[in-house]
CSV table of C-alpha atoms in Angstrom, one decimal:
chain,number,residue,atom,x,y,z
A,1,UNK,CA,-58.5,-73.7,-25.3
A,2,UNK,CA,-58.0,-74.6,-21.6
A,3,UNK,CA,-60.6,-72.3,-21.0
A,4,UNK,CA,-63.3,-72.9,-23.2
A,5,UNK,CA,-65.9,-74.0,-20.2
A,6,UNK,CA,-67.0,-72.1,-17.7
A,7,UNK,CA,-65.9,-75.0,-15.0
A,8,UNK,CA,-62.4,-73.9,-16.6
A,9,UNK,CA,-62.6,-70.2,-16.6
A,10,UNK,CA,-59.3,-68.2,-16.6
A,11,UNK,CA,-58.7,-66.2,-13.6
A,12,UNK,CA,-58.1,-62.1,-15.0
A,13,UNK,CA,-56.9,-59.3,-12.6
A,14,UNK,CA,-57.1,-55.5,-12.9
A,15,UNK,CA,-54.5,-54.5,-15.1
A,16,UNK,CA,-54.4,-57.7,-17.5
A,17,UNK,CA,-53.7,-57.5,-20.9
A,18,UNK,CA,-54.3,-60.9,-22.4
A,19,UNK,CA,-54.5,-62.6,-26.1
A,20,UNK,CA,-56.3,-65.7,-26.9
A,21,UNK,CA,-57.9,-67.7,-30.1
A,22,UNK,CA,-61.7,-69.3,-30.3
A,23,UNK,CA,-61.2,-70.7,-33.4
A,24,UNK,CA,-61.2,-73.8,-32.0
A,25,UNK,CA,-63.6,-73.0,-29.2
A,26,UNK,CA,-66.7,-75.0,-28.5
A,27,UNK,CA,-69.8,-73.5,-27.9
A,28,UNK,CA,-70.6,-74.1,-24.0
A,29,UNK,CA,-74.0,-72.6,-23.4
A,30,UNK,CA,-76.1,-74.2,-26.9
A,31,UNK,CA,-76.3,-70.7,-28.5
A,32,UNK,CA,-74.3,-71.5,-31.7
A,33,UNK,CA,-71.8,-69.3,-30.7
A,34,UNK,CA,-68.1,-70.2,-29.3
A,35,UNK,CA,-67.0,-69.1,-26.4
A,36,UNK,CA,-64.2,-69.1,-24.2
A,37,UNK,CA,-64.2,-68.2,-19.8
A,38,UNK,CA,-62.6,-65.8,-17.6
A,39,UNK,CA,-63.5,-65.3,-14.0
A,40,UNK,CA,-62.5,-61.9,-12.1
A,41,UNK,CA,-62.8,-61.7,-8.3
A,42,UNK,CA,-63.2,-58.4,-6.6
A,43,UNK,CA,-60.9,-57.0,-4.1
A,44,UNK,CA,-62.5,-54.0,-3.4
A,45,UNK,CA,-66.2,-52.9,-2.6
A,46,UNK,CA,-67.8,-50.1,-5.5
A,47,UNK,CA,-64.5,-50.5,-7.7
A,48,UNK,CA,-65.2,-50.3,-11.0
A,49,UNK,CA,-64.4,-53.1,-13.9
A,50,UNK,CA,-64.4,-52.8,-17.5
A,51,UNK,CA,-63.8,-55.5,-19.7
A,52,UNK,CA,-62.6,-54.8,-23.4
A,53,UNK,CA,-62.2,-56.7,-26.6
A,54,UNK,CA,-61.4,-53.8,-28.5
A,55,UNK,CA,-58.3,-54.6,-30.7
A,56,UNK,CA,-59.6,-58.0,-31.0
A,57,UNK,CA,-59.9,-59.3,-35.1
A,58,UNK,CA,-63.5,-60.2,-35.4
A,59,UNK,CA,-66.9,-59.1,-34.2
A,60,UNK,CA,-67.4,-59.9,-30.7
A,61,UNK,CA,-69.7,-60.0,-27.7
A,62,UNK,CA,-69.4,-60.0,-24.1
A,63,UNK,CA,-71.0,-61.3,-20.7
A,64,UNK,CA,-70.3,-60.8,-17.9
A,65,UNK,CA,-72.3,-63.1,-14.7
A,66,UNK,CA,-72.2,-63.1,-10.6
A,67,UNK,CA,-73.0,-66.6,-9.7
A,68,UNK,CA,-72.3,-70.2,-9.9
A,69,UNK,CA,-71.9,-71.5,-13.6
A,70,UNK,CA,-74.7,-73.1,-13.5
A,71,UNK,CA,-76.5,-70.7,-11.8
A,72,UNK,CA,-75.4,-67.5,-12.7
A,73,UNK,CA,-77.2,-64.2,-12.9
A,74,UNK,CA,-76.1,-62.2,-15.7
A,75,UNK,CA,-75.0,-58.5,-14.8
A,76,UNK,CA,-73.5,-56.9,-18.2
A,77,UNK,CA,-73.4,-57.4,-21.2
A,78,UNK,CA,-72.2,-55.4,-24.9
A,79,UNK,CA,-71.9,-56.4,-28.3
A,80,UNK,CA,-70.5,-53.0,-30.1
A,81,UNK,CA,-69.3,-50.6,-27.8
A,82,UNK,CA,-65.8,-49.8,-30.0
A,83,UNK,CA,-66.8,-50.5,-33.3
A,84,UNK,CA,-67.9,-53.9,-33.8
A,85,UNK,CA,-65.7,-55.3,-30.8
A,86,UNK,CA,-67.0,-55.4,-27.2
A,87,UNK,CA,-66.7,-53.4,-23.7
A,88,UNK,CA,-68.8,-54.3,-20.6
A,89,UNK,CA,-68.4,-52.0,-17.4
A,90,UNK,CA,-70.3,-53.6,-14.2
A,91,UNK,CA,-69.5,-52.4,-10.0
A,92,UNK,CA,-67.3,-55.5,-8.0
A,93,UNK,CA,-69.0,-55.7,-4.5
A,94,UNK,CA,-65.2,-56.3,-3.4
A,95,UNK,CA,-65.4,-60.3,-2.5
A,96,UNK,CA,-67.7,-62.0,-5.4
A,97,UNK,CA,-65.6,-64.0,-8.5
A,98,UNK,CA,-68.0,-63.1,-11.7
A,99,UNK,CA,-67.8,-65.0,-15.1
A,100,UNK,CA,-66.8,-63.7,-18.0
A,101,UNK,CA,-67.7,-65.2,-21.5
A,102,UNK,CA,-66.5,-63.8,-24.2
A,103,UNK,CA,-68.1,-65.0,-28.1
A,104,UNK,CA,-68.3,-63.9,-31.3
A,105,UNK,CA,-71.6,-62.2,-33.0
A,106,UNK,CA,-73.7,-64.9,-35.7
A,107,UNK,CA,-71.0,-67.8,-34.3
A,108,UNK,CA,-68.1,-65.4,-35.5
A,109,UNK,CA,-64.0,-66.6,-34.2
A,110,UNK,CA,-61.2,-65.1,-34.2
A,111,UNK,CA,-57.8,-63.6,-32.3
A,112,UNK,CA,-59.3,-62.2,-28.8
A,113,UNK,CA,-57.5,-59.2,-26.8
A,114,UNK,CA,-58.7,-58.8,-23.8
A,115,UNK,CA,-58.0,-55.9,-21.3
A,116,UNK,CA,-59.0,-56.0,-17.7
A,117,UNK,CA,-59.0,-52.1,-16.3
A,118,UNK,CA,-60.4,-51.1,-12.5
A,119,UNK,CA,-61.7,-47.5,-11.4
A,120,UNK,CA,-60.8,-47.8,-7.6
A,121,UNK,CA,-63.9,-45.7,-5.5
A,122,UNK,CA,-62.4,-43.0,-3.5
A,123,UNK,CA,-63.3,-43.3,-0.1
A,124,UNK,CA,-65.9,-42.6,2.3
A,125,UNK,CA,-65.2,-38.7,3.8
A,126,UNK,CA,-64.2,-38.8,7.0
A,127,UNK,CA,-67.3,-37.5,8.5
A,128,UNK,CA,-69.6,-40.2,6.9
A,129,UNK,CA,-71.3,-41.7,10.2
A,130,UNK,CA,-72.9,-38.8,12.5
A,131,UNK,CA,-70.3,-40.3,15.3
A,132,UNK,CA,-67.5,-38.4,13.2
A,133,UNK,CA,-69.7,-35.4,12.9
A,134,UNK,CA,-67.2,-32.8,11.6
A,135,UNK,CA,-67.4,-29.8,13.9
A,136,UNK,CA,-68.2,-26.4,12.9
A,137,UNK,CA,-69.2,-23.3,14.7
A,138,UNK,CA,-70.5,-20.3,13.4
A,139,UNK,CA,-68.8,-17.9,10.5
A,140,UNK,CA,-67.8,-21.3,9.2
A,141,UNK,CA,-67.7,-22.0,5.2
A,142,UNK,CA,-66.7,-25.7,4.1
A,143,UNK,CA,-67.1,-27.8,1.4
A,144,UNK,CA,-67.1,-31.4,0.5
A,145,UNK,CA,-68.6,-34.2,-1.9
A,146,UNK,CA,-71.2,-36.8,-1.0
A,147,UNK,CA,-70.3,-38.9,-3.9
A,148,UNK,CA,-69.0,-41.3,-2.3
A,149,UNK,CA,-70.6,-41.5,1.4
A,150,UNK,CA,-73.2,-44.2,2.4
A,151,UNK,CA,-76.5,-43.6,3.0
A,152,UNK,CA,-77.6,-43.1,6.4
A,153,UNK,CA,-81.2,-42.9,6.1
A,154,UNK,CA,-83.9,-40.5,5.4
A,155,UNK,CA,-83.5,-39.6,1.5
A,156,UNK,CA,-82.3,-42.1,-0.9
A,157,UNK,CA,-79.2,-40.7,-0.9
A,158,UNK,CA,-75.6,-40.4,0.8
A,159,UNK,CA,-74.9,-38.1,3.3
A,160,UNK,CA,-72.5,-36.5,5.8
A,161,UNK,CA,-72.7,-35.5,9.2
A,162,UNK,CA,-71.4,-31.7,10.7
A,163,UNK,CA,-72.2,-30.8,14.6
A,164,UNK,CA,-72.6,-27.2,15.9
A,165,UNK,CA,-71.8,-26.6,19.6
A,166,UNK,CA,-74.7,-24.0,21.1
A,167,UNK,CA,-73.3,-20.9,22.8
A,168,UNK,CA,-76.1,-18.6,23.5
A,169,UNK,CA,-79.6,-18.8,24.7
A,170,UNK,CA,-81.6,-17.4,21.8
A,171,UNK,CA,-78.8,-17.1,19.1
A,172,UNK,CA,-80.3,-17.9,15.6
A,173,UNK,CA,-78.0,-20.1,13.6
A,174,UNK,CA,-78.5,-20.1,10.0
A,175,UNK,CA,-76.9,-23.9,8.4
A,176,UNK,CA,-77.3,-22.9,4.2
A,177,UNK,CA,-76.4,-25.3,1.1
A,178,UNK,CA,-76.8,-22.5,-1.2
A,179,UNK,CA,-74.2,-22.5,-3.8
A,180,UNK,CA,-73.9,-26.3,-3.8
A,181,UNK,CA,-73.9,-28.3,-6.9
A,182,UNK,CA,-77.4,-30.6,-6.6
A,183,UNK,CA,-80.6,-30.7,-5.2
A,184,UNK,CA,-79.5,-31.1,-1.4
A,185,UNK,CA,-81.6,-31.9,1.8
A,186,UNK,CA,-81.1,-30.8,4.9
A,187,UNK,CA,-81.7,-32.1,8.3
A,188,UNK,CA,-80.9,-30.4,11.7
A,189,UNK,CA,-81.0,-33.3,15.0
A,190,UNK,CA,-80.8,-32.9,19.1
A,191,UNK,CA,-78.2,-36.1,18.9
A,192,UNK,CA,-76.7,-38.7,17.0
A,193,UNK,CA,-80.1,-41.3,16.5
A,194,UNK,CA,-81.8,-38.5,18.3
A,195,UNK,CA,-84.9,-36.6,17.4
A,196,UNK,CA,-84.9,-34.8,13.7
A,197,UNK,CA,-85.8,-31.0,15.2
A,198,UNK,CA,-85.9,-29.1,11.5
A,199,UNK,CA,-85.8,-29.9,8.2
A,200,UNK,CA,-85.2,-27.9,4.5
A,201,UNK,CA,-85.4,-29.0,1.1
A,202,UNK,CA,-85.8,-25.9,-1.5
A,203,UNK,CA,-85.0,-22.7,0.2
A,204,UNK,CA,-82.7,-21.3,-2.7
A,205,UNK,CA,-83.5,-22.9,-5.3
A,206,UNK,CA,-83.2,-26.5,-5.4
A,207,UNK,CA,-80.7,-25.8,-2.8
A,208,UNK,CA,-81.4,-25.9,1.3
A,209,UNK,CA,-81.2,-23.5,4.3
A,210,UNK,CA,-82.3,-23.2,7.4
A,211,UNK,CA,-82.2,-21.1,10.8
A,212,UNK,CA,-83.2,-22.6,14.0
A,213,UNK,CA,-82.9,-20.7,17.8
A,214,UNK,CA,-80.1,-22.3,20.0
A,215,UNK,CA,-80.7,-23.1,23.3
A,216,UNK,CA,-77.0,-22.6,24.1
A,217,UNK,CA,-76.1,-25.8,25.6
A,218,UNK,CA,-77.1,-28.6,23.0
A,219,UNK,CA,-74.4,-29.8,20.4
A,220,UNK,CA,-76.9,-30.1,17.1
A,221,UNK,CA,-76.1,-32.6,14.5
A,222,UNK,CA,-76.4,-31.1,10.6
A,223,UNK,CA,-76.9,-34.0,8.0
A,224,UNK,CA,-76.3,-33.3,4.7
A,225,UNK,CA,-77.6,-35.5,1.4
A,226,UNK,CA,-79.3,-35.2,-1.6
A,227,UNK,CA,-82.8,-34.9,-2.4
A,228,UNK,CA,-83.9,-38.3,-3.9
A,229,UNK,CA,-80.9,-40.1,-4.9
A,230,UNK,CA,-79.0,-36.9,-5.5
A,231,UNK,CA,-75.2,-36.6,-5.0
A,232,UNK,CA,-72.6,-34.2,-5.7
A,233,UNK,CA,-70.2,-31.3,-4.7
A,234,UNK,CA,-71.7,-29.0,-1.5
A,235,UNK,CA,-70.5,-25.9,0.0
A,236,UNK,CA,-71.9,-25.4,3.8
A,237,UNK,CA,-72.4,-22.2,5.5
A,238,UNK,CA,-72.9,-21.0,9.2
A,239,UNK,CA,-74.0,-17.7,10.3
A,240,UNK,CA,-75.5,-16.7,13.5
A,241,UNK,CA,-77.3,-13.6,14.8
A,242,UNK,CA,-76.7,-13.5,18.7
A,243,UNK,CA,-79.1,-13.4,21.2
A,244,UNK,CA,-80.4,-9.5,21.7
A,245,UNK,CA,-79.4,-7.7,24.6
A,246,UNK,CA,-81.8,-7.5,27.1
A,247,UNK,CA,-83.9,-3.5,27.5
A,248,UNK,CA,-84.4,-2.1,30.7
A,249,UNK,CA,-87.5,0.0,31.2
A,250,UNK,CA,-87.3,3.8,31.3
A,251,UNK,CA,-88.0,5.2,34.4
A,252,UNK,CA,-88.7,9.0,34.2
A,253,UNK,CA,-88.8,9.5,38.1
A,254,UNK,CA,-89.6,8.4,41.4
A,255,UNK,CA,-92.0,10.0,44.2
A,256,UNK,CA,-92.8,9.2,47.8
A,257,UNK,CA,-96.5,9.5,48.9
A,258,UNK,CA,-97.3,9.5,52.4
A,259,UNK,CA,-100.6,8.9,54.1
A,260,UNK,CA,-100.0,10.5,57.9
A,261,UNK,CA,-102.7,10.0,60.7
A,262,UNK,CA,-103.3,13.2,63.2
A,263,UNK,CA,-101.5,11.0,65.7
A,264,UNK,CA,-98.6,10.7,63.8
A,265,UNK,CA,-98.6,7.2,62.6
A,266,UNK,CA,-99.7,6.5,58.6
A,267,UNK,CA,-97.8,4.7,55.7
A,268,UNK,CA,-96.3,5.8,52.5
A,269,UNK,CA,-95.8,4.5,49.2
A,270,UNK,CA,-93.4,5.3,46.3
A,271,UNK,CA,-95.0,5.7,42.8
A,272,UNK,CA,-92.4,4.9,39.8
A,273,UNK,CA,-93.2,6.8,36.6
A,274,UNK,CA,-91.8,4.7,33.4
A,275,UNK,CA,-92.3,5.4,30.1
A,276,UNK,CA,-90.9,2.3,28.5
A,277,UNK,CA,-91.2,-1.1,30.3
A,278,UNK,CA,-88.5,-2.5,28.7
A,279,UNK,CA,-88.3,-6.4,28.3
A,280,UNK,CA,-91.3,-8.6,29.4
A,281,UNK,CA,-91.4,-9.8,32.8
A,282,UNK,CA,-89.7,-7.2,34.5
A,283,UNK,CA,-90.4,-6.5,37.9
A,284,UNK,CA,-89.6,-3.7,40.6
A,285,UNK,CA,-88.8,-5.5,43.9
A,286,UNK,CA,-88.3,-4.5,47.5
A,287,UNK,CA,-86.5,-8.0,48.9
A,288,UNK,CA,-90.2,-9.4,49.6
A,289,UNK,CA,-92.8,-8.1,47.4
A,290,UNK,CA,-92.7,-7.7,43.5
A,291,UNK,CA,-94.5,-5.2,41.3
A,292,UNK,CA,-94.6,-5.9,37.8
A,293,UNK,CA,-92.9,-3.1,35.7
A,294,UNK,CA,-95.9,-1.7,33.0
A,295,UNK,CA,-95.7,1.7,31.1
A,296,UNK,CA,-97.4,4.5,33.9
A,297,UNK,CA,-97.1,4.3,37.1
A,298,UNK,CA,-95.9,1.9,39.3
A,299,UNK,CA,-97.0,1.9,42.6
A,300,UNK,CA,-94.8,0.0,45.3
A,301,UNK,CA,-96.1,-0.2,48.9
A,302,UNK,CA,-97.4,1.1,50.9
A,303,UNK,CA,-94.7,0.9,54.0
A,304,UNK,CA,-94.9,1.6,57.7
A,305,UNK,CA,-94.1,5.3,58.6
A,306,UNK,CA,-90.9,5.5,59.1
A,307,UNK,CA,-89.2,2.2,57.1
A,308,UNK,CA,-86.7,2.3,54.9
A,309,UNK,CA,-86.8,0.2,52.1
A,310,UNK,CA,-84.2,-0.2,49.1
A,311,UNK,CA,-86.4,-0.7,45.8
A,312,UNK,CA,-84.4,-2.5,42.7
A,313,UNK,CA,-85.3,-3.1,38.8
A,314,UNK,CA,-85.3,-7.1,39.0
A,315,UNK,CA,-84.8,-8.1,34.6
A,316,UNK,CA,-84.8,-11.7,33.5
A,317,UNK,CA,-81.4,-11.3,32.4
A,318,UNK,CA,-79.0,-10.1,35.0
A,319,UNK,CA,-77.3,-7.5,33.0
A,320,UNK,CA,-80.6,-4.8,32.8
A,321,UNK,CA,-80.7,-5.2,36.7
A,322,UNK,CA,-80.6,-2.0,38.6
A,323,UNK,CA,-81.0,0.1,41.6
A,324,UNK,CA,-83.3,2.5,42.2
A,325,UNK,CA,-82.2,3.4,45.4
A,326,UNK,CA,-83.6,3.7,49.2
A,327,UNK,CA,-86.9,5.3,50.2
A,328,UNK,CA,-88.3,6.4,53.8
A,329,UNK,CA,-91.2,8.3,55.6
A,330,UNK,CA,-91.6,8.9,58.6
A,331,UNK,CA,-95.1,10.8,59.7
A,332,UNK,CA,-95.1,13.9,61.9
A,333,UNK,CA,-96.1,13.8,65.5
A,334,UNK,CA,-99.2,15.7,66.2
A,335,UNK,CA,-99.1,19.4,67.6
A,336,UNK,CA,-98.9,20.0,71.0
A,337,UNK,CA,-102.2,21.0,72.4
A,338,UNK,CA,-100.9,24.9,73.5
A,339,UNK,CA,-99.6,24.9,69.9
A,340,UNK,CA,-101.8,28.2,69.2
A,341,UNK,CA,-102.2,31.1,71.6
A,342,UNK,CA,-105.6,30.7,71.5
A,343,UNK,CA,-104.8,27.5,73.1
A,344,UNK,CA,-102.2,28.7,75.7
A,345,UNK,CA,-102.1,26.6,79.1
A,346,UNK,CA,-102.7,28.0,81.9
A,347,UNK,CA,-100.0,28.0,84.6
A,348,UNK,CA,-100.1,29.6,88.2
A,349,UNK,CA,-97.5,30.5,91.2
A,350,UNK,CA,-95.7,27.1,92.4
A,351,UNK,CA,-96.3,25.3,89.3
């Protein structure tokens, strides 16, 4: 047959159904056995190819090589995969041409039919590189398949990327793979090629989870693979707990003290009675001195006789600000010196 050498193989498609004789085949490669060539040339990258002798009349073998002829690697080969006729599956990297021999078993000939047929990859999902991050936000529930993403590092495995925008200062976000159908991994990062910030691998079961605080402003990038080489179907989860509201401290009352001189000048204070000091780092302030808000007494002053100062809860966060009001003293002046009869001034005529 024309193509009983390699040199001469017989160019095959997906989709071929072709019929062929070795009776008169010569053997090409000094095994005993004849053989006659094809040569398939991929098209498209991960695809599939099976070759089958099935319905062919005698007992039969195949090979399949990537390579020159006459220096080819072999990457399949089957003697009886339906019955005692032949069917070799091997993965076209899209561009190569791979040689196919086809022979019979102990130097066996006969009437060949040979089928050609192609399982076309599905594509990559669209959120495959971390630069189409698919974004999510939280309350979110998605799924998805790595199957058939690349790898992008890390595990042995492919992945896909997912981005969470931060809204709050302090709100816990929760990313879970719980429910998904393989051992997953996952990764939480500050930016695409950025730094890896957390990481999970079995929280539930051999399924991951994780919760991390939000700063509120950074847009966190979720990678999701398999642990190992592990692929499969995934269901993603976001939940978050917002930040708590702020406490104010209780503050039970307030009290001027004064401390008067017999000549009528002195100072005062005001003492602040809290029970609860609500939220750490608190502070009561009067526009130029701070006093730092503590279960008791709180003592702000002391103040010139006389002042008037406006005292204010000062929080962290704005909302447990407050007012507490304005405050004043002012010292009596001393008692004039005929204040008591005892003491009465003497006066006379023309006074």
């Amino acid at each position: 047959p024309d193509n009983d050498a390699c040199a001469d193989a017989e160019a095959i498609a997906c989709g071929d159904n072709l019929t062929a004789n070795s009776d008169s085949s010569t053997d090409t490669d000094g095994n005993g056995r004849a053989d006659v060539w094809y040569a398939f040339t991929g098209t498209v990258a991960g695809e599939e190819v099976t070759i089958a002798t099935c319905d062919s009349d005698f007992d039969t073998t195949i090979e399949v090589y990537s390579g020159p002829c006459d220096d080819a690697t072999q990457v399949a080969f089957n003697d009886d995969s339906c019955g005692l006729q032949s069917e070799a599956t091997f993965t076209s990297d899209g561009s190569s041409t791979y040689l196919i021999k086809v022979e019979g078993f102990n130097s066996q000939t006969g009437n060949i039919n040979l089928a050609v047929t192609c399982i076309t990859p599905e594509p990559a999902p669209e959120n495959d590189d971390c630069a189409d991050a698919e974004a999510i936000a939280c309350g979110d529930s998605v799924t998805g398949s790595t199957a058939n993403a690349t790898d992008s590092g890390g595990q042995s495995s492919p992945d896909v990327f997912y981005s969470i925008a931060g809204t709050a200062d302090g709100e816990e976000v929760t990313v879970s793979l719980c429910g998904s159908s393989f051992d997953t991994y996952l990764k939480i990062f500050d930016a695409c090629d950025g730094t890896e910030l957390f990481s999970n691998d079995d929280s539930c079961g051999l399924q991951s989870e994780l919760t991390f605080t939000s700063d509120g402003a950074t847009t966190y990038i979720v990678r999701v693979e398999g642990f190992g080489t592990n692929s499969g179907d995934y269901a993603l989860a976001v939940s978050c707990v917002p930040p708590p509201a702020c406490v104010p401290p209780t503050i039970d009352s307030t009290a001027v003290v004064d401390s008067c001189n017999a000549d009528g000048t002195g100072t005062f204070s005001v003492d602040i009675v809290v029970s609860d000091a609500g939220d750490a780092g608190t502070v009561i302030s009067d526009g130029t001195n701070t006093y730092p808000v503590v279960a008791g007494t709180v003592t702000a002053g002391p103040y010139n006789s006389g002042d008037n100062v406006t005292l204010t809860v000062d929080a962290l966060d704005d909302a447990c600000d407050a007012s507490l009001g304005e405050f004043t003293f002012t010292c009596p002046l001393p008692a004039p010196e005929n204040d008591d009869c005892a003491d009465a001034e003497a006066i006379a005529c023309g006074d």
